[in-house]
mmCIF file of C-alpha atoms in Angstrom:
data_model
loop_
_atom_site.group_PDB
_atom_site.id
_atom_site.type_symbol
_atom_site.label_atom_id
_atom_site.label_comp_id
_atom_site.label_asym_id
_atom_site.label_seq_id
_atom_site.Cartn_x
_atom_site.Cartn_y
_atom_site.Cartn_z
ATOM 1 C CA MET Q 16 116.997 73.288 101.173
ATOM 2 C CA PRO Q 17 115.685 75.629 98.469
ATOM 3 C CA SER Q 18 118.310 77.652 96.675
ATOM 4 C CA PRO Q 19 118.358 81.296 97.799
ATOM 5 C CA VAL Q 20 116.940 83.854 95.402
ATOM 6 C CA ALA Q 21 119.739 85.728 93.628
ATOM 7 C CA SER Q 22 120.291 88.908 91.658
ATOM 8 C CA GLY Q 23 119.149 88.636 88.045
ATOM 9 C CA GLN Q 24 116.428 86.075 88.743
ATOM 10 C CA GLU Q 25 112.764 86.899 88.151
ATOM 11 C CA ILE Q 26 110.009 86.692 90.739
ATOM 12 C CA MET Q 27 106.214 86.957 90.533
ATOM 13 C CA VAL Q 28 104.558 89.093 93.220
ATOM 14 C CA PRO Q 29 100.838 88.353 93.600
ATOM 15 C CA LEU Q 30 98.230 90.948 92.623
ATOM 16 C CA PHE Q 31 96.931 93.067 95.492
ATOM 17 C CA ASN Q 32 93.691 91.753 96.946
ATOM 18 C CA ALA Q 33 92.578 93.388 100.191
ATOM 19 C CA GLU Q 34 91.013 90.129 101.401
ATOM 20 C CA SER Q 35 94.014 87.912 100.713
ATOM 21 C CA ALA Q 36 96.903 90.394 100.811
ATOM 22 C CA GLY Q 37 98.501 88.571 103.695
ATOM 23 C CA ALA Q 38 99.221 89.772 107.168
ATOM 24 C CA LEU Q 39 100.073 93.416 107.664
ATOM 25 C CA VAL Q 40 103.286 93.404 109.697
ATOM 26 C CA HIS Q 41 103.973 96.461 111.872
ATOM 27 C CA VAL Q 42 107.698 97.038 112.403
ATOM 28 C CA ASN Q 43 109.161 99.550 114.875
ATOM 29 C CA TRP Q 44 112.870 100.297 115.268
ATOM 30 C CA GLN Q 45 115.298 103.024 116.231
ATOM 31 C CA GLN Q 46 117.586 104.657 113.691
ATOM 32 C CA ASN Q 47 119.823 107.695 114.198
ATOM 33 C CA LEU Q 48 118.266 108.279 117.631
ATOM 34 C CA SER Q 49 114.802 108.484 116.060
ATOM 35 C CA GLN Q 50 111.911 106.090 116.400
ATOM 36 C CA ARG Q 51 110.855 104.612 113.050
ATOM 37 C CA LYS Q 52 107.900 102.492 112.067
ATOM 38 C CA ALA Q 53 106.571 100.985 108.875
ATOM 39 C CA ASP Q 54 103.883 98.601 107.712
ATOM 40 C CA TYR Q 55 104.630 95.726 105.365
ATOM 41 C CA TYR Q 56 102.585 93.052 103.666
ATOM 42 C CA ALA Q 57 103.954 89.542 104.132
ATOM 43 C CA LEU Q 58 103.530 87.650 100.855
ATOM 44 C CA THR Q 59 104.843 84.600 99.089
ATOM 45 C CA ALA Q 60 106.457 85.355 95.740
ATOM 46 C CA ASP Q 61 107.204 82.741 93.112
ATOM 47 C CA ASN Q 62 110.786 82.598 91.926
ATOM 48 C CA ILE Q 63 110.085 82.163 88.202
ATOM 49 C CA THR Q 64 113.728 81.305 87.540
ATOM 50 C CA THR Q 65 113.931 78.360 89.955
ATOM 51 C CA GLY Q 66 110.281 77.362 90.409
ATOM 52 C CA GLU Q 67 110.579 77.816 94.179
ATOM 53 C CA GLN Q 68 108.782 80.196 96.523
ATOM 54 C CA VAL Q 69 110.305 82.953 98.628
ATOM 55 C CA PRO Q 70 108.936 85.093 101.494
ATOM 56 C CA PHE Q 71 108.474 88.642 100.193
ATOM 57 C CA PHE Q 72 107.818 91.737 102.310
ATOM 58 C CA ILE Q 73 106.585 94.873 100.602
ATOM 59 C CA ALA Q 74 106.012 98.285 102.164
ATOM 60 C CA ALA Q 75 102.258 98.896 102.382
ATOM 61 C CA GLU Q 76 102.571 102.146 100.411
ATOM 62 C CA TYR Q 77 104.175 100.218 97.531
ATOM 63 C CA TYR Q 78 101.416 97.609 97.381
ATOM 64 C CA LYS Q 79 98.007 98.939 98.450
ATOM 65 C CA SER Q 80 95.793 99.811 95.494
ATOM 66 C CA SER Q 81 94.877 103.163 97.073
ATOM 67 C CA MET Q 82 98.525 104.235 96.865
ATOM 68 C CA ALA Q 83 99.143 103.400 93.196
ATOM 69 C CA ALA Q 84 100.256 107.005 92.503
ATOM 70 C CA ASN Q 85 103.479 106.337 94.453
ATOM 71 C CA PRO Q 86 106.347 106.274 91.906
ATOM 72 C CA ASN Q 87 107.755 103.156 93.590
ATOM 73 C CA HIS Q 88 104.426 101.314 93.655
ATOM 74 C CA ILE Q 89 104.538 97.711 92.432
ATOM 75 C CA THR Q 90 102.420 98.745 89.430
ATOM 76 C CA LYS Q 91 105.202 101.112 88.328
ATOM 77 C CA ILE Q 92 108.170 98.774 88.653
ATOM 78 C CA GLY Q 93 106.732 95.372 87.781
ATOM 79 C CA GLU Q 94 105.429 93.942 84.531
ATOM 80 C CA LEU Q 95 101.729 93.116 84.942
ATOM 81 C CA ILE Q 96 100.957 89.506 84.061
ATOM 82 C CA GLU Q 97 97.151 89.458 83.809
ATOM 83 C CA GLY Q 98 95.510 87.303 86.446
ATOM 84 C CA GLU Q 99 98.812 86.364 88.104
ATOM 85 C CA GLY Q 100 100.796 89.300 89.439
ATOM 86 C CA TYR Q 101 103.776 91.530 88.785
ATOM 87 C CA LYS Q 102 106.972 90.112 87.353
ATOM 88 C CA LEU Q 103 110.087 91.723 88.840
ATOM 89 C CA LYS Q 104 113.732 91.232 88.120
ATOM 90 C CA VAL Q 105 115.745 90.830 91.318
ATOM 91 C CA ASP Q 106 118.063 93.836 91.382
ATOM 92 C CA ASN Q 107 119.332 96.603 93.638
ATOM 93 C CA ARG Q 108 115.811 97.920 94.277
ATOM 94 C CA LEU Q 109 115.312 94.915 96.533
ATOM 95 C CA GLN Q 110 116.982 93.868 99.764
ATOM 96 C CA TYR Q 111 117.228 90.556 101.553
ATOM 97 C CA GLY Q 112 117.753 89.037 104.949
ATOM 98 C CA GLN Q 113 118.843 85.491 105.701
ATOM 99 C CA LYS Q 114 119.835 83.094 108.452
ATOM 100 C CA ASN Q 115 123.455 82.624 107.384
ATOM 101 C CA ALA Q 116 126.026 83.312 104.668
ATOM 102 C CA GLN Q 117 124.800 80.286 102.719
ATOM 103 C CA GLY Q 118 121.478 82.078 102.132
ATOM 104 C CA GLU Q 119 119.381 79.778 104.269
ATOM 105 C CA LEU Q 120 115.865 81.145 104.939
ATOM 106 C CA ARG Q 121 116.474 84.100 102.607
ATOM 107 C CA PHE Q 122 113.599 86.538 102.248
ATOM 108 C CA ILE Q 123 113.148 89.635 100.084
ATOM 109 C CA VAL Q 124 112.127 93.132 101.175
ATOM 110 C CA TYR Q 125 110.902 95.912 98.861
ATOM 111 C CA HIS Q 126 110.744 99.281 100.616
ATOM 112 C CA ASP Q 127 112.353 102.713 100.694
ATOM 113 C CA LYS Q 128 115.948 101.657 101.355
ATOM 114 C CA GLY Q 129 117.080 105.209 102.077
ATOM 115 C CA ALA Q 130 114.521 105.990 104.714
ATOM 116 C CA GLN Q 131 114.169 102.528 106.215
ATOM 117 C CA THR Q 132 117.382 100.786 107.122
ATOM 118 C CA LEU Q 133 116.123 97.850 109.153
ATOM 119 C CA PRO Q 134 118.473 96.112 111.540
ATOM 120 C CA ALA Q 135 118.546 92.374 110.924
ATOM 121 C CA GLY Q 136 116.816 91.748 114.259
ATOM 122 C CA LYS Q 137 113.774 93.628 113.008
ATOM 123 C CA ALA Q 138 114.043 91.844 109.667
ATOM 124 C CA ALA Q 139 114.011 88.547 111.533
ATOM 125 C CA GLU Q 140 110.890 89.665 113.396
ATOM 126 C CA MET Q 141 109.328 90.239 109.993
ATOM 127 C CA ALA Q 142 110.251 86.709 108.920
ATOM 128 C CA LYS Q 143 108.785 85.307 112.117
ATOM 129 C CA ALA Q 144 105.610 87.322 111.574
ATOM 130 C CA PHE Q 145 105.452 85.854 108.092
ATOM 131 C CA GLY Q 146 104.611 82.570 109.748
ATOM 132 C CA VAL Q 147 107.743 80.595 109.104
ATOM 133 C CA GLY Q 148 107.270 79.147 112.618
ATOM 134 C CA ALA Q 149 110.291 77.286 113.876
ATOM 135 C CA ALA Q 150 112.327 78.661 110.984
ATOM 136 C CA GLY Q 151 111.490 82.169 112.223
ATOM 137 C CA ASP Q 152 112.650 81.197 115.701
ATOM 138 C CA GLN Q 153 115.874 79.827 114.214
ATOM 139 C CA LEU Q 154 116.364 83.035 112.265
ATOM 140 C CA MET Q 155 115.763 85.126 115.396
ATOM 141 C CA ASN Q 156 118.339 83.071 117.326
ATOM 142 C CA GLN Q 157 120.905 83.415 114.548
ATOM 143 C CA VAL Q 158 120.345 87.142 114.225
ATOM 144 C CA LYS Q 159 120.867 87.718 117.939
ATOM 145 C CA ALA Q 160 124.502 86.862 117.301
ATOM 146 C CA PHE Q 161 124.745 89.599 114.650
ATOM 147 C CA VAL Q 162 123.171 92.629 116.330
ATOM 148 C CA GLY Q 163 123.576 95.627 114.062
ATOM 149 C CA ASP Q 164 123.678 93.558 110.850
ATOM 150 C CA TYR Q 165 121.342 95.156 108.332
ATOM 151 C CA LEU Q 166 119.427 93.963 105.335
ATOM 152 C CA HIS Q 167 121.601 93.448 102.270
ATOM 153 C CA THR Q 168 120.981 94.935 98.830
ATOM 154 C CA PHE Q 169 121.032 92.578 95.843
#
């Protein structure tokens, strides 16, 4: 089992390419009696520290080239490594979801934490949409036991 990504490690997020940006995942949920929705890109980031890969979800408005003026855009928070992507330090700007307390199937989410508090069930749907197949099903089954558990901040 790969070791879960941890605070202080560095990851490489691929450069935005409209043709290969990955699947756009549409997430809907209810928060404070209001309907919420957001779009995320499902990517694979390289954990530079460990040499492993980690599922990475990024809010569309933080990744799409047309939205680069956003102060939280990946171009503003990551160090551009020409031809490769954006190097980010794992810190409290990022959140994560996982199957269990041991960090199994951990994935990272970069979005507006204040406006978008995703319940873990919706986070698990994101992981399943990422294409982790049976692992996504496992994550969904685990999360059903923890309804109301939210993404965690590094």
